[in-house]
């Protein structure tokens, strides 16, 4: 913790927001939850409540014996139980006679489509499970997945789950260096990738990026390559195999491995406040219960009639929980789309909604702000009347974007669920229930039934009204079980700041009605287009360039992406800094999402007398704000110089 909550400006603007939206009567009348009974049940005995969800929503091979054992920070849920996640996502629906139901309406960016039923998906997953086994992958082995948004991404994840292997998905936009770090940290045995995928009308190469990594990842024994882009790739004899070749001879018979409740299901790396990403660990039964429950209740899901669409990438937690595991466990029909929202036109999403009759649409505030920029005429060209519920995730949504979403996408009839959660929480924690919660534009409203939440001040005192830090007061089934290989960091990061509580790293405010308003991160983690990026990680990428001696990075407000990355660098003695080359270098080290929007070359950085970089000042400079008191600075003239350079740079834009 280096600073106070950064959202102090947000408090003022949000406090004026007092429009309220009760659930439409027609929606409430048909909703899964239309009163406070679920919350009352959960409040009276949270463990019994979660146990009921686990029994009712999940199929067990062997029932669990205990609900929770809690020895802070280590939780165990549903011990004694045996189950298989892939069986819950596939076999049980086929057994129930729903094999012909569409699991995935997939659409490629160029317009090609695939319709995959639950039986199709079960066959494909079973065959690929046998492929994995034939290549020596078994229970507990780590498998890296580096794929575009194609159905094989879901197939690969579910096949791992079926045989008890642990997947670690790396977002396809990450660089080969990021892939190296993640493969090596997990000591993955296999890499599953594709030749390339489609993005903005072109093929972006993945296998060539993987090849760059593979020289530095000694644990990888085999590489499976899905053909998608058709771009030329090199295949190394004995190590690299085409997916379609392996699948050709594979048997569809692969009984699901009986897994223990607390067996590791997956690792997903996320940025923390240091340069090293954390391998967040999620296990089997608690995670599955949490995502199945939240997907069903938060989205008021009717698996027999809904067409659900989440626009996230499977490389992020949202893709894991609300494209793969939650929706498939609930047996619903969903749309999966490969590409960008503006190819071939700015109305691609609305075209998809109309053609597939999407009823539930879940996206990120940054996307909504982009749609606002493109104009309401884009959605207006399409019939969006199939929509009945909208959701957002990833960052606070500003009331203006909420209202635009409500009017122009939801036709003023769809409730909006603003869902707060994290890679670490596994599933949604704070959100309206659309049939019973009166929403306010910009507020995630209340914790879900079963979730314990409190806002606290610096001394860990509970705050009833006003701002503070968001904490979770008791364990929940989907919670992370640790950081891969680093139990101390797990305790330190989440459980030490406020004794007995999980500290999320977010600032939050409670209004007079007890509604939660998120104020952004309070640590050195930026949120760019809903993606977490650590300032330290970008700083270390910058100083790894030979022209840079020192670097400081801040996330400054940006009208579209939420935050944008601003970097300040000091040149290494005598070196010329080429700003474009440096931006490309960061993209190469981490990925294009971490590319700074602006880089300022400066002779010095504002530091406190103890030598700490004053990020707040840098953020003020980046946001063009008047600087307050700079008397704690070692050298106040640095700031004047920085401001001059920043205003010069912005007038050049
Ligand atoms: C932010 C994404 C406000 C928050 C699922 C959190 C949000 C971080 C919301 C987790 C929301 C996510 N309102 N802020 N509805 N949803 N956040 O791990 O700062 O990629 O700590 O998980 O995103 O990001 P992550």
PDB file of C-alpha atoms and ligand atoms in Angstrom, residues 270 316-318 392-397 418-424 430 444 504-506 518 520-521 527 530-532, ligand 1:
ATOM      1  CA  UNK A 270      -2.884 -12.008 -12.897  1.00  0.00           C
ATOM      2  CA  UNK A 316      -9.313 -13.841 -18.649  1.00  0.00           C
ATOM      3  CA  UNK A 317     -11.191 -15.031 -15.587  1.00  0.00           C
ATOM      4  CA  UNK A 318     -14.464 -13.781 -17.058  1.00  0.00           C
ATOM      5  CA  UNK A 392     -21.154  -5.393 -17.061  1.00  0.00           C
ATOM      6  CA  UNK A 393     -17.872  -6.427 -15.491  1.00  0.00           C
ATOM      7  CA  UNK A 394     -14.255  -5.410 -15.142  1.00  0.00           C
ATOM      8  CA  UNK A 395     -14.250  -1.850 -13.865  1.00  0.00           C
ATOM      9  CA  UNK A 396     -16.570   0.722 -12.371  1.00  0.00           C
ATOM     10  CA  UNK A 397     -19.190   1.828 -14.895  1.00  0.00           C
ATOM     11  CA  UNK A 418     -23.108  -4.458 -12.667  1.00  0.00           C
ATOM     12  CA  UNK A 419     -21.049  -7.383 -11.381  1.00  0.00           C
ATOM     13  CA  UNK A 420     -18.013  -6.863  -9.169  1.00  0.00           C
ATOM     14  CA  UNK A 421     -15.527  -9.667  -8.726  1.00  0.00           C
ATOM     15  CA  UNK A 422     -11.896 -10.603  -9.359  1.00  0.00           C
ATOM     16  CA  UNK A 423      -9.665 -13.327 -10.742  1.00  0.00           C
ATOM     17  CA  UNK A 424      -9.138 -14.204  -7.083  1.00  0.00           C
ATOM     18  CA  UNK A 430     -21.309  -8.067  -5.545  1.00  0.00           C
ATOM     19  CA  UNK A 444     -22.789  -2.634  -8.096  1.00  0.00           C
ATOM     20  CA  UNK A 504      -9.558  -6.903  -2.388  1.00  0.00           C
ATOM     21  CA  UNK A 505      -7.373  -3.902  -3.283  1.00  0.00           C
ATOM     22  CA  UNK A 506     -10.403  -1.797  -4.258  1.00  0.00           C
ATOM     23  CA  UNK A 518     -16.529   1.177  -6.476  1.00  0.00           C
ATOM     24  CA  UNK A 520     -11.024   1.850  -8.445  1.00  0.00           C
ATOM     25  CA  UNK A 521      -7.863   0.173  -7.209  1.00  0.00           C
ATOM     26  CA  UNK A 527      -7.162  -1.116 -14.960  1.00  0.00           C
ATOM     27  CA  UNK A 530     -10.909  -3.877 -17.713  1.00  0.00           C
ATOM     28  CA  UNK A 531      -7.528  -5.591 -17.761  1.00  0.00           C
ATOM     29  CA  UNK A 532      -5.287  -5.523 -14.732  1.00  0.00           C
TER      30      UNK A 532
HETATM   31  C1  LIG B   1     -12.202  -4.244 -11.048  1.00  0.00           C
HETATM   32  C2  LIG B   1     -12.338  -9.227 -13.477  1.00  0.00           C
HETATM   33  C3  LIG B   1     -15.889  -1.943 -10.301  1.00  0.00           C
HETATM   34  C4  LIG B   1     -11.811  -4.176  -9.580  1.00  0.00           C
HETATM   35  C5  LIG B   1     -13.611 -10.017 -13.183  1.00  0.00           C
HETATM   36  C6  LIG B   1     -11.266  -5.561  -9.317  1.00  0.00           C
HETATM   37  C7  LIG B   1     -14.659  -3.758 -10.961  1.00  0.00           C
HETATM   38  C8  LIG B   1     -10.601  -5.893 -10.606  1.00  0.00           C
HETATM   39  C9  LIG B   1     -15.841  -4.434 -11.358  1.00  0.00           C
HETATM   40  C10 LIG B   1     -10.519  -7.375 -10.875  1.00  0.00           C
HETATM   41  C11 LIG B   1     -17.088  -3.749 -11.194  1.00  0.00           C
HETATM   42  C12 LIG B   1     -14.125  -5.730 -11.715  1.00  0.00           C
HETATM   43  N1  LIG B   1     -17.062  -2.512 -10.661  1.00  0.00           N
HETATM   44  N2  LIG B   1     -14.695  -2.524 -10.438  1.00  0.00           N
HETATM   45  N3  LIG B   1     -18.255  -4.273 -11.571  1.00  0.00           N
HETATM   46  N4  LIG B   1     -15.468  -5.652 -11.816  1.00  0.00           N
HETATM   47  N5  LIG B   1     -13.623  -4.582 -11.221  1.00  0.00           N
HETATM   48  O1  LIG B   1      -9.092  -9.900 -11.738  1.00  0.00           O
HETATM   49  O2  LIG B   1     -10.801  -3.208  -9.424  1.00  0.00           O
HETATM   50  O3  LIG B   1      -9.400  -9.007 -14.090  1.00  0.00           O
HETATM   51  O4  LIG B   1     -10.357  -5.601  -8.228  1.00  0.00           O
HETATM   52  O5  LIG B   1     -11.330  -9.690 -12.662  1.00  0.00           O
HETATM   53  O6  LIG B   1     -11.402  -5.262 -11.622  1.00  0.00           O
HETATM   54  O7  LIG B   1     -10.016  -7.628 -12.166  1.00  0.00           O
HETATM   55  P1  LIG B   1      -9.881  -9.105 -12.703  1.00  0.00           P
END
